[in-house]
CSV table of C-alpha atoms and ligand atoms in Angstrom, one decimal:
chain,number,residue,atom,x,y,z
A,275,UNK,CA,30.1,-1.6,-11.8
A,276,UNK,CA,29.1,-4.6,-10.2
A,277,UNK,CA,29.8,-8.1,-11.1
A,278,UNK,CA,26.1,-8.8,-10.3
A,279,UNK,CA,23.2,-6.3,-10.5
A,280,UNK,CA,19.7,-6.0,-9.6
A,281,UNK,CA,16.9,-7.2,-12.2
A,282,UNK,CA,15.5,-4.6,-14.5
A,283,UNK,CA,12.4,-3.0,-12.7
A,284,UNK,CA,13.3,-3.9,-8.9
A,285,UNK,CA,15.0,-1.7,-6.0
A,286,UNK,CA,16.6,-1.8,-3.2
A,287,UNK,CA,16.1,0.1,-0.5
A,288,UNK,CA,18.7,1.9,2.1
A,289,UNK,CA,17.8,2.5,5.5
A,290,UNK,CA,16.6,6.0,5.2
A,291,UNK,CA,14.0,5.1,2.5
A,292,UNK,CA,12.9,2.1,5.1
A,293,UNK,CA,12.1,4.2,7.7
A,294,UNK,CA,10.4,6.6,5.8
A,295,UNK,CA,8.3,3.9,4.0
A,296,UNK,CA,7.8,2.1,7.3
A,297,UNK,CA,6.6,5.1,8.5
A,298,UNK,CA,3.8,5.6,6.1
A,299,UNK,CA,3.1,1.8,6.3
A,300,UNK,CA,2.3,2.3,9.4
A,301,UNK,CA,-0.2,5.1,9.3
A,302,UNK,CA,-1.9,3.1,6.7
A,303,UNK,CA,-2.3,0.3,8.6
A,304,UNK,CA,-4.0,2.5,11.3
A,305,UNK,CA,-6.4,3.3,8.8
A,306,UNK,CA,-6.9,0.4,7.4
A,307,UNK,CA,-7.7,-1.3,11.2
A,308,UNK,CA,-9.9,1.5,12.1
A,309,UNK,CA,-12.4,0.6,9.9
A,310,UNK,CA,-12.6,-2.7,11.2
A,311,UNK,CA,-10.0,-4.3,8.4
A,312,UNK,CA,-7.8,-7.2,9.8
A,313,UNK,CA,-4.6,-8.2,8.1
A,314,UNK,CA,-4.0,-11.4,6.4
A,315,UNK,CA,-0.9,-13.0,4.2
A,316,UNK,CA,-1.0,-15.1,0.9
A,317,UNK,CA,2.2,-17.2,-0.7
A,318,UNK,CA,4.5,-14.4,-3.0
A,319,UNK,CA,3.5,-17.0,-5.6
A,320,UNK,CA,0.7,-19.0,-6.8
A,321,UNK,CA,-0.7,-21.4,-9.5
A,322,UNK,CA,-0.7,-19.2,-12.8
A,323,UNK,CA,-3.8,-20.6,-13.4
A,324,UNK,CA,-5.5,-17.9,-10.4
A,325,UNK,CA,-4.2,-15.3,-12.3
A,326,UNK,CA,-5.4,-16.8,-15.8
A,327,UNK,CA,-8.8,-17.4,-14.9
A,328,UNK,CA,-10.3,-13.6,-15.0
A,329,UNK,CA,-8.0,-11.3,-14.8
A,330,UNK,CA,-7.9,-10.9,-18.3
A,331,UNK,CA,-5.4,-10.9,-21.3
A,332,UNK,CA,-3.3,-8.2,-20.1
A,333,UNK,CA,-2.4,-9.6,-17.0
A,334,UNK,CA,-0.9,-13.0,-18.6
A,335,UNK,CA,1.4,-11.4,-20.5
A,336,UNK,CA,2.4,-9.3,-17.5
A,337,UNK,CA,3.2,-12.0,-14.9
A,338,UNK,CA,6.1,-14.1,-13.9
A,339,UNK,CA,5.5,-17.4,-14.2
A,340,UNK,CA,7.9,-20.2,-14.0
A,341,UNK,CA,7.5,-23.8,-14.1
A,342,UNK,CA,8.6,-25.4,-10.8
A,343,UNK,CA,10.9,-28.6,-10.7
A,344,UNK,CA,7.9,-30.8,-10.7
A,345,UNK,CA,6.8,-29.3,-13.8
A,346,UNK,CA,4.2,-27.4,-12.1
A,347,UNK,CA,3.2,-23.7,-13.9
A,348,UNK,CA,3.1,-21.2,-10.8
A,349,UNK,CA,3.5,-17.5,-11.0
A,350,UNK,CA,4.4,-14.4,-9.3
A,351,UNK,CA,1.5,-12.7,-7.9
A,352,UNK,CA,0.5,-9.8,-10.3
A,353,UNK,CA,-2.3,-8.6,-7.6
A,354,UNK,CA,-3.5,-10.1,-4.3
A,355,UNK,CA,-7.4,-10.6,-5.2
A,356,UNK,CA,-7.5,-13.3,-6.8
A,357,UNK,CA,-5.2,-14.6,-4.1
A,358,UNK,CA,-7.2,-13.4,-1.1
A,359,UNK,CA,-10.5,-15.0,-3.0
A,360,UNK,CA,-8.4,-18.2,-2.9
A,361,UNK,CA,-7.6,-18.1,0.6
A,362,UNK,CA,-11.0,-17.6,1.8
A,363,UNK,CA,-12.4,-20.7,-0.2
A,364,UNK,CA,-9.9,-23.0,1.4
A,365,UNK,CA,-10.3,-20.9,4.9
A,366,UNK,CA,-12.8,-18.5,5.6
A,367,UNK,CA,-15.8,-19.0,4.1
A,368,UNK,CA,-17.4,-19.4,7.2
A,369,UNK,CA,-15.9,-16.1,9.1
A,370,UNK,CA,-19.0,-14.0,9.8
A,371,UNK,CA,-20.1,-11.5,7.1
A,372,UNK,CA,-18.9,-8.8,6.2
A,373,UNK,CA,-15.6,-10.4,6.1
A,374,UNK,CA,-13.3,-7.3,6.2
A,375,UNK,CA,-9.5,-8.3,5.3
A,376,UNK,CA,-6.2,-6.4,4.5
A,377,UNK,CA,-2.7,-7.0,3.3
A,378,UNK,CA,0.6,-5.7,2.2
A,379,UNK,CA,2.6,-7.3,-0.2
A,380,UNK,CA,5.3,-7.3,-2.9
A,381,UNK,CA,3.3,-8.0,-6.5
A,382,UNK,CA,5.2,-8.3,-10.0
A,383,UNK,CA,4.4,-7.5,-13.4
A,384,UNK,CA,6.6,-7.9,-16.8
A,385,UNK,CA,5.7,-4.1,-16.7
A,386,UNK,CA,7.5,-1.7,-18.9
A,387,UNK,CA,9.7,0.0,-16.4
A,388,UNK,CA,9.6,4.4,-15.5
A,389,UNK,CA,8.8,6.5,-12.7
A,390,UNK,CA,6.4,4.9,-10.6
A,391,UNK,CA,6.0,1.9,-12.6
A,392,UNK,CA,8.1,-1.1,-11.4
A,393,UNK,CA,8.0,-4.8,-11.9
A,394,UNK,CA,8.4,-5.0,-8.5
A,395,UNK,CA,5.9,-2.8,-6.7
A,396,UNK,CA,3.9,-3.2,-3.3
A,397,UNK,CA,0.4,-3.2,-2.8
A,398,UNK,CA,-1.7,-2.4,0.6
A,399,UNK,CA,-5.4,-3.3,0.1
A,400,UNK,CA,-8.4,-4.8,0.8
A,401,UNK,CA,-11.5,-6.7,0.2
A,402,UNK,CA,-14.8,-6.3,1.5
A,403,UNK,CA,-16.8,-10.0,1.5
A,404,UNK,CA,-20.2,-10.3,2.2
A,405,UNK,CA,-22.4,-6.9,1.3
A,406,UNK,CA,-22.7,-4.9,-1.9
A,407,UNK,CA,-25.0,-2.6,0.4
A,408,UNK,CA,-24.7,1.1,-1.3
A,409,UNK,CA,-23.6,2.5,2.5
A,410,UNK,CA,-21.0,-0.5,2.0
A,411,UNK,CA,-19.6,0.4,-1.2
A,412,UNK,CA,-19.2,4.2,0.2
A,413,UNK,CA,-17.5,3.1,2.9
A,414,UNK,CA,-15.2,0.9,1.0
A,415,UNK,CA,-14.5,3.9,-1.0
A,416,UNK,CA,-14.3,6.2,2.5
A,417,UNK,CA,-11.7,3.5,3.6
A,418,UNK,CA,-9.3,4.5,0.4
A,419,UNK,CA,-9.8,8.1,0.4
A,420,UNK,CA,-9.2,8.4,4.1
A,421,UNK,CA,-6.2,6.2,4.0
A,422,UNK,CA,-4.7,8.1,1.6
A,423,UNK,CA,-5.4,11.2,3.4
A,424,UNK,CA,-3.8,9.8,7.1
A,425,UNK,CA,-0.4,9.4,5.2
A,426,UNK,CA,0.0,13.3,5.0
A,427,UNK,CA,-1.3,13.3,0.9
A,428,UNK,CA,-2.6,16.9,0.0
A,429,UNK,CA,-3.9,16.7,-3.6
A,430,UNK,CA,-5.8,13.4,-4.4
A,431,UNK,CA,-8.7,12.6,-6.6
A,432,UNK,CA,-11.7,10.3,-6.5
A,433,UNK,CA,-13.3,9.7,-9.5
A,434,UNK,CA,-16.0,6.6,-9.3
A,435,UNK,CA,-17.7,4.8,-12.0
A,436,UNK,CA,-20.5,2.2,-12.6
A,437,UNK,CA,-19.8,-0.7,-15.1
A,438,UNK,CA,-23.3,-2.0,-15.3
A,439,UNK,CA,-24.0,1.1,-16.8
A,440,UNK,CA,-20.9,1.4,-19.2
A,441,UNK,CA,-21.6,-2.3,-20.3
A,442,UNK,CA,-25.1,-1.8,-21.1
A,443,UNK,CA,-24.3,1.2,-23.3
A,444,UNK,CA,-21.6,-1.2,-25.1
A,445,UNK,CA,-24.4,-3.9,-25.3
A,446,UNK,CA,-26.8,-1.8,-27.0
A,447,UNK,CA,-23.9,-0.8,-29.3
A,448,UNK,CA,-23.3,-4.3,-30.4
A,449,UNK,CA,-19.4,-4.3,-30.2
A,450,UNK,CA,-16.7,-6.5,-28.4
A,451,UNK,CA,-16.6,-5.7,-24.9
A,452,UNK,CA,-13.0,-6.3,-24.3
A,453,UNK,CA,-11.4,-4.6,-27.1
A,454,UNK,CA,-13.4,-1.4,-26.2
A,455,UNK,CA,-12.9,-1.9,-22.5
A,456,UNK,CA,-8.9,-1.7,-23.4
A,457,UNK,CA,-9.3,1.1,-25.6
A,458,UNK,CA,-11.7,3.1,-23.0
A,459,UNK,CA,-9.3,2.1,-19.9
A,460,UNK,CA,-6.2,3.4,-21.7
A,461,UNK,CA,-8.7,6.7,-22.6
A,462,UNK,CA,-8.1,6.4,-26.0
A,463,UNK,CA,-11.3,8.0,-26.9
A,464,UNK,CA,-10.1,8.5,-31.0
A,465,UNK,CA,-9.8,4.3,-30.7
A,466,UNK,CA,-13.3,4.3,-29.4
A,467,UNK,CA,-14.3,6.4,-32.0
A,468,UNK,CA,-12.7,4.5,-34.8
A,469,UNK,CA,-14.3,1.3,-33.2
A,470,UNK,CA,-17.8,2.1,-32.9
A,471,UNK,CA,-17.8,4.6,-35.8
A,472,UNK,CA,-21.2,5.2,-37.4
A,473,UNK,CA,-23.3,2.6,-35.7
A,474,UNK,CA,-26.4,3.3,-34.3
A,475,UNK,CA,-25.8,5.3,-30.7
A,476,UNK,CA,-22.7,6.1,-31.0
A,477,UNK,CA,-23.0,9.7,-30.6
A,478,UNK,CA,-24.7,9.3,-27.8
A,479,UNK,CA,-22.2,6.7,-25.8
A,480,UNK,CA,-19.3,9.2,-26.6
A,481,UNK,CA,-21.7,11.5,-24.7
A,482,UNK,CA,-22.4,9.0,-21.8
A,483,UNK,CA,-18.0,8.7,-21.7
A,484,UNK,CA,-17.9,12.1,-21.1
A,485,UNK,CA,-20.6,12.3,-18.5
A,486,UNK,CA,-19.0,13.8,-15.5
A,487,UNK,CA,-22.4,14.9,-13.9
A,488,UNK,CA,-25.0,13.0,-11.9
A,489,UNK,CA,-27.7,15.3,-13.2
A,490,UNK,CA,-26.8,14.5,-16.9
A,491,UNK,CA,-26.4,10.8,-16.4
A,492,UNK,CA,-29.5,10.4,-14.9
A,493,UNK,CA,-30.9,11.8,-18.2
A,494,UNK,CA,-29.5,8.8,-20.1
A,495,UNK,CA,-31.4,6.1,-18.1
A,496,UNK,CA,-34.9,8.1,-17.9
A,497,UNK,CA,-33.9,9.8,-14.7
A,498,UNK,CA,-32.8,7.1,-12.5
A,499,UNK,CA,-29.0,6.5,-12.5
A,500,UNK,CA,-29.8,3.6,-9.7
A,501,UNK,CA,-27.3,2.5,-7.5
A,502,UNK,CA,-24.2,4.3,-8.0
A,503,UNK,CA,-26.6,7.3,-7.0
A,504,UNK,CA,-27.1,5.7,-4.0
A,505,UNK,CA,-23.7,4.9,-3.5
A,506,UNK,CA,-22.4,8.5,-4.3
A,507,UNK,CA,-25.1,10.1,-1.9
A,508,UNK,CA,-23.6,8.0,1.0
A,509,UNK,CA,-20.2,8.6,0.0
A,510,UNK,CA,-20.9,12.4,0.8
A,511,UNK,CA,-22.1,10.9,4.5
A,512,UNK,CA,-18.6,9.7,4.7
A,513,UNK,CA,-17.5,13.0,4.1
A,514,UNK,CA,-15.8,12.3,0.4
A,515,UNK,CA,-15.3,14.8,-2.1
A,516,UNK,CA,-15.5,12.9,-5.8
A,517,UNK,CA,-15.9,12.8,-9.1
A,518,UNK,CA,-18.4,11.2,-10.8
A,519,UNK,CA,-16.2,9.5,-14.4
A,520,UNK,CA,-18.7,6.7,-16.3
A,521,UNK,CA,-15.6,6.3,-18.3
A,522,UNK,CA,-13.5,4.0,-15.8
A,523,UNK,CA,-12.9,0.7,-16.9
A,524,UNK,CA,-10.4,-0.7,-15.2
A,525,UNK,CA,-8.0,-2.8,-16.8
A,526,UNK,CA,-8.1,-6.4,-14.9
A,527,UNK,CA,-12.0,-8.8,-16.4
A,528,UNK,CA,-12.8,-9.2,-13.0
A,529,UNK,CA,-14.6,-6.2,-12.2
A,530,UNK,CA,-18.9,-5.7,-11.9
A,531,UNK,CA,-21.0,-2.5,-11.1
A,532,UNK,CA,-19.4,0.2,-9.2
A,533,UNK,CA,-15.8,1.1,-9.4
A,534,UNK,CA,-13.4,3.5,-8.3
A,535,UNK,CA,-9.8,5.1,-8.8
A,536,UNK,CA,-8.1,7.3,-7.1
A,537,UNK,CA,-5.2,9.6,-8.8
A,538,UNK,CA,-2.3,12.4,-7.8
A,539,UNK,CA,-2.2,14.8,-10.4
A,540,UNK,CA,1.4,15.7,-9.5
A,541,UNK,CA,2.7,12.3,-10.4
A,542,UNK,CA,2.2,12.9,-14.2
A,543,UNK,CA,1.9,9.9,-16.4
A,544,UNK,CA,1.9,6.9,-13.4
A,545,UNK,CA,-0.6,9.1,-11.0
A,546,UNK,CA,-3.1,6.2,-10.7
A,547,UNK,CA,-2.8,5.8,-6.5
A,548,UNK,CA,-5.4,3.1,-6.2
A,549,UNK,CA,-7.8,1.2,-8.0
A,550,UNK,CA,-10.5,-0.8,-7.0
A,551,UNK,CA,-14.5,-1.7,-7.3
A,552,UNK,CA,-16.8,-4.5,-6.9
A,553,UNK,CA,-15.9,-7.5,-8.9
A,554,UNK,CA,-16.9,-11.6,-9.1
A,555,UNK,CA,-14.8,-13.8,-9.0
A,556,UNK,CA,-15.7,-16.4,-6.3
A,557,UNK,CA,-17.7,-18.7,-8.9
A,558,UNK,CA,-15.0,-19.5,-11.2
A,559,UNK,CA,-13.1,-21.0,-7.6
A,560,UNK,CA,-16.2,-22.8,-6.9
A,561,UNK,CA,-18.1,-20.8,-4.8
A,562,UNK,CA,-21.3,-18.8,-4.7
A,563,UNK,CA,-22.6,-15.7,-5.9
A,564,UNK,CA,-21.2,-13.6,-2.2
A,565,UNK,CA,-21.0,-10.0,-3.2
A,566,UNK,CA,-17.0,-8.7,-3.2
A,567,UNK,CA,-15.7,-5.8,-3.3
A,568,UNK,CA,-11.8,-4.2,-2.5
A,569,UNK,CA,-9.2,-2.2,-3.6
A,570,UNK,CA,-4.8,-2.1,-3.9
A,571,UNK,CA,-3.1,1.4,-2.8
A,572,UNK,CA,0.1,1.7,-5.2
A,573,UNK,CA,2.3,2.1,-2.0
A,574,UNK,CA,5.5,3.3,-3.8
A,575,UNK,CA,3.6,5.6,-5.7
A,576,UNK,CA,2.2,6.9,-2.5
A,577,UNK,CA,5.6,7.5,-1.1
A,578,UNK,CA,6.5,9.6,-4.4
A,579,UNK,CA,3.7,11.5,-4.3
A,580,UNK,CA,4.5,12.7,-0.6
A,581,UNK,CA,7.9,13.7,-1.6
A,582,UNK,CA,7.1,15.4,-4.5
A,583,UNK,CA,4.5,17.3,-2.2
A,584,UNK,CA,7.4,18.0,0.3
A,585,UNK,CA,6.1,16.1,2.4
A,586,UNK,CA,8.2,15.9,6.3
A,587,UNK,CA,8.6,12.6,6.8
A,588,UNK,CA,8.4,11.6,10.3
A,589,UNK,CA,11.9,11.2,12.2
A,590,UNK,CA,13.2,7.6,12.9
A,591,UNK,CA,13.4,7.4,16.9
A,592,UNK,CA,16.7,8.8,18.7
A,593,UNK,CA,19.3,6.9,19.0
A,594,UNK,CA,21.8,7.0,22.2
A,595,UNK,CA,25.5,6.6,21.7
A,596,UNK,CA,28.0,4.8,23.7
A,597,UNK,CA,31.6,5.6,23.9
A,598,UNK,CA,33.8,3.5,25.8
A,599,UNK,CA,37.2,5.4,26.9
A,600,UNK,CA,40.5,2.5,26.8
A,601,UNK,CA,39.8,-1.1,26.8
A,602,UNK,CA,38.7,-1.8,30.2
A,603,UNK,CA,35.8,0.2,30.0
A,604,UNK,CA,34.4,-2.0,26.9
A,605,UNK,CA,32.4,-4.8,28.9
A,606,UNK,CA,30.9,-1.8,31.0
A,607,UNK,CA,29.7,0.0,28.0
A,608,UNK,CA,28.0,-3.5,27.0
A,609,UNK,CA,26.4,-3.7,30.0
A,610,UNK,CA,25.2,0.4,29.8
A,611,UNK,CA,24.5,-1.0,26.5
A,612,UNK,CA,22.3,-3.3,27.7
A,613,UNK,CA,20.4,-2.0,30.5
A,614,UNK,CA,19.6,1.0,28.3
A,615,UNK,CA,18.4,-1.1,25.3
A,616,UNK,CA,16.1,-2.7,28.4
A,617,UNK,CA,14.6,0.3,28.7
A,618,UNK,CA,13.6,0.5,25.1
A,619,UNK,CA,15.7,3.0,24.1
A,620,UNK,CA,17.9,2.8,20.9
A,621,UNK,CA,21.8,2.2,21.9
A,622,UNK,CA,24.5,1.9,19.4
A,623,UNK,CA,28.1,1.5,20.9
A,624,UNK,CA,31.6,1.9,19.8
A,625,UNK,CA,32.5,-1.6,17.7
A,626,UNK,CA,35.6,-0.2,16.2
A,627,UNK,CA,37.7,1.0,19.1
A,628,UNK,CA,38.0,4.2,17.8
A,629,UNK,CA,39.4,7.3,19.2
A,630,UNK,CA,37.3,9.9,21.1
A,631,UNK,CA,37.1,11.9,18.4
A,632,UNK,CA,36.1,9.7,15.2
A,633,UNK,CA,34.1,8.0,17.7
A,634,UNK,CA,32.0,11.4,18.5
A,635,UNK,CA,32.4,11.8,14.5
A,636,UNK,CA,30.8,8.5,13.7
A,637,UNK,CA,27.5,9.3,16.1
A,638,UNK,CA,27.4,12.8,14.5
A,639,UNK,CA,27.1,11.0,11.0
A,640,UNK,CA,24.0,8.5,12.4
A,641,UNK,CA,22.3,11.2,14.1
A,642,UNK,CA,22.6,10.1,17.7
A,643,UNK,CA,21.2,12.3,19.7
A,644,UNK,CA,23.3,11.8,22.7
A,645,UNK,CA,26.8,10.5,23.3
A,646,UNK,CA,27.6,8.8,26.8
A,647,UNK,CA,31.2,9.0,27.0
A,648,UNK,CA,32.5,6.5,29.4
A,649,UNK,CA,35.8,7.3,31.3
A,650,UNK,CA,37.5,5.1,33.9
A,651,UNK,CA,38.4,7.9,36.5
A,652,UNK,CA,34.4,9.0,36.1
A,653,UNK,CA,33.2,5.5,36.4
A,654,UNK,CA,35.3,4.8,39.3
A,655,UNK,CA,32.8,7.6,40.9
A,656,UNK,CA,30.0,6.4,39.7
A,657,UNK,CA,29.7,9.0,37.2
A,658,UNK,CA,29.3,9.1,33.1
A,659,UNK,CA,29.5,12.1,30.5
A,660,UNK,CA,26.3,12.5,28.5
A,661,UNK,CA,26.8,15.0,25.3
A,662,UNK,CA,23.9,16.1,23.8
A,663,UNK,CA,24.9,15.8,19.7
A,664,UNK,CA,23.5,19.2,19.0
A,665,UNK,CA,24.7,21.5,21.3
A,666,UNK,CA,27.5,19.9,22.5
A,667,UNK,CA,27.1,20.6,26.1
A,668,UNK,CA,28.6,18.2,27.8
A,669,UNK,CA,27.0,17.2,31.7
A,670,UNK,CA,28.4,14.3,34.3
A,671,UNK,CA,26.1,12.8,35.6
A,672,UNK,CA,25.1,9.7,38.2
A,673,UNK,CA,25.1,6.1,36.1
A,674,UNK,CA,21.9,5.6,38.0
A,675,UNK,CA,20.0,8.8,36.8
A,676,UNK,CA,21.4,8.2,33.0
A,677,UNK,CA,18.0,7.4,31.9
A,678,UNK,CA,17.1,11.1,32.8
A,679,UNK,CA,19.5,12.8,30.7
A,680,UNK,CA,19.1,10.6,27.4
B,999,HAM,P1,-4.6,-2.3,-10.1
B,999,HAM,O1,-5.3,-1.1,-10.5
B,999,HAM,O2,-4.0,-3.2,-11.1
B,999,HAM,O3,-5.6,-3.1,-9.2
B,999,HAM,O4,-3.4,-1.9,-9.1
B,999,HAM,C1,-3.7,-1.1,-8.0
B,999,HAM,C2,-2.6,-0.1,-7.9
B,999,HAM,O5,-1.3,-0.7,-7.8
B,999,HAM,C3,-2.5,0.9,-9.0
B,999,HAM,O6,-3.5,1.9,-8.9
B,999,HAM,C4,-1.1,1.4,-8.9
B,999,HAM,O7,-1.0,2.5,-8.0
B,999,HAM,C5,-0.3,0.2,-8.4
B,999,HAM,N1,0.5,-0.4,-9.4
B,999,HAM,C6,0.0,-1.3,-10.4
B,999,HAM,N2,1.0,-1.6,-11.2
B,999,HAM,C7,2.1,-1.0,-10.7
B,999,HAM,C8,3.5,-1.0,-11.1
B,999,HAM,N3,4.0,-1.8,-12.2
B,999,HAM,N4,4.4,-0.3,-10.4
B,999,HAM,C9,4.0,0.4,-9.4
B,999,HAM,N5,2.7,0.5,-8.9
B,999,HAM,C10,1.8,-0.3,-9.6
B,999,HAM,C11,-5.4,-4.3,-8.6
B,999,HAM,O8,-4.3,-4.8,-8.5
B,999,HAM,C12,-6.7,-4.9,-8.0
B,999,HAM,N6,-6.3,-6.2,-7.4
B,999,HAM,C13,-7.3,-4.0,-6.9
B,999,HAM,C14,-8.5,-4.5,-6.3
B,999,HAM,C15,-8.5,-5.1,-5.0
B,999,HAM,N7,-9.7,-4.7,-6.8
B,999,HAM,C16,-10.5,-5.2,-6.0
B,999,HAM,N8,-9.8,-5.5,-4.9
């Protein structure tokens, strides 16, 4: 045990999970930039009044928040929407529309910690500023799928929603919106039950939450479902196999008209991926009515669901070793050392003035691909040994033609 450990809900990371989780960062980003998205940063933490303002109940009593030593109340960020719609009132408002802006980020929630749900989790996502255009929305939606499909991910599902229509139902119904919008999020359907019990419709909006067919939707609104038909006709332009669920409400206040998740059945009880939709929230900052819309990929979820597909993870780039044979052959290993790392390959050298032999031991055990064994009667004829880690043929070769044998 140590003295110190790491707070309940956090992680840390060894190499071999950074490089595969750099890896699939990576590919993500590709996506993401393909599409025309451009990456931006916000502060780790904010005023806890961004968070307060819409995002609901939930997220209150979910978020760090600390007051600073001038007495100020700021928080952790929970999500980074709210601080993205922040950022572009004090600095973008007048980038040309659509405004198309992505990030990665660290985000913390007072969460109950299990598999795949942390209290500190990242988040790669975006937001979409300037169009609710139906082909817009679909390719918002295109933007996740497909993301989630370049990182290597086999078995995802799209299910989209619309809460205009879900809202009006609740309307007509005559009950609390965000007590039923809890209970429908968590799919407690018995607690909608109980709620709405015998009044007037009911029957009927347990139908509509079931309604997993465009056809039979459209019979609840006198054959016109409106725009998410629009939206899901373009979204099979873009190539996007999905499900239509009217019974996603998402749990953060924020969210308006049509919105999305994404899961992996294979994760079991924390399979949600990404979540996401259009949303308002650039009044309540002071600005206009400009149409928003975005989504957050659970990236740590993303990496469990690729290794619990058996997923290959890409291999980090080879390294070169460099073993220095007696003492006066260490500043000439430097130098190798050096040139080679010039050339942008990846060098490690002997630091511990080991023997041949737990030297060669040492590159086994961090996978370098080839050894360059250094020996002052070689060197003195301008030559150097190169081993190759796997086969363990050993070659001498010219110091100037090294670069051809790593
Ligand atoms: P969210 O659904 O709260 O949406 O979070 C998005 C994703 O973050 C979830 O689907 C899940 O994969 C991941 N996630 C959430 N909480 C945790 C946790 N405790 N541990 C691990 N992963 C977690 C939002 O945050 C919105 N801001 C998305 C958005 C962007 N809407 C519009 N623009």
């Amino acid at each position: 045990m140590v003295a110190v450990s790491k707070p309940r809900g956090t992680r840390d990371f060894t190499p071999e999970e950074m490089e595969r989780r750099r890896a699939v960062e990576k590919k993500m980003r590709e996506i993401f930039e393909s599409y025309g998205y451009r990456e931006i940063a916000t502060p780790t933490m904010e005023h806890m009044e961004l968070f307060t303002m819409k995002s609901g109940e939930g997220v209150i009593e979910e978020t760090y928040s600390f007051h600073d030593k001038s007495g100020r109340m700021l928080a952790l960020r929970p999500e980074l929407t709210a601080p993205t719609m922040r950022f572009y009132m004090e600095k973008m408002r007048m980038s040309p529309k659509p405004l198309k802006v992505y990030y990665f980020g660290n985000c913390f929630r007072y969460d109950r910690p299990q598999k795949g749900r942390y209290r500190e989790f990242w988040q790669m996502g975006c937001e979409l500023i300037g169009t609710d255009k139906p082909e817009a929305i679909a390719e918002l939606i295109a933007t996740a799928y497909h993301v989630l499909e370049g990182t290597g991910l086999k078995n995802v599902k799209l299910r989209v929603g619309d809460l205009e229509l879900l809202r009006s139902f609740i309307k007509k119904l005559g009950v609390e919106n965000s007590e039923i919008m809890r209970l429908i999020d968590k799919s407690d359907y018995d607690g909608v039950s109980e709620l709405i019990g015998e009044k007037e419709g009911a029957e009927e909006f347990m139908e509509f939450l079931n309604c997993r067919e465009l056809d039979s939707l459209k019979k609840f609104f006198g054959g016109e479902a409106g725009r998410i038909e629009s939206v899901l006709e373009w979204l099979s332009s873009f190539g996007v196999p999905y499900t239509l669920d009217t019974s996603i409400a998402r749990g953060l206040d924020y969210y308006r008209g049509i919105v999305f998740e994404i899961d992996a059945p294979s994760l079991g009880a924390e399979k949600q991926l990404c979540g996401g939709g259009e949303y308002t929230l650039l009044p309540l900052l002071g600005g206009d009515e400009t149409a928003t819309a975005g989504f957050a990929l659970g990236f740590d979820r993303i990496v469990l669901a690729l290794e619990k597909e058996g997923y290959e993870f890409p291999l980090p780039e080879e390294l070169v070793y460099i073993h220095p044979i007696g003492d006066e052959m260490r500043k000439e290993a430097v130098l190798l050392a050096t040139e080679l790392r010039m050339k942008g390959l990846k060098v490690e050298m002997d630091l511990m003035r080991r023997s041949m032999q737990k030297s060669l031991q040492y590159a086994d055990r961090i996978r370098a691909k080839k050894a360059v064994i250094m020996g002052p009667d070689e060197w003195e004829k301008g030559m150097v040994v190169v081993k190759d880690m796997k086969t363990g043929e050993q070659k001498e070769v010219r110091k100037e033609e090294i670069g051809g044998y790593l």
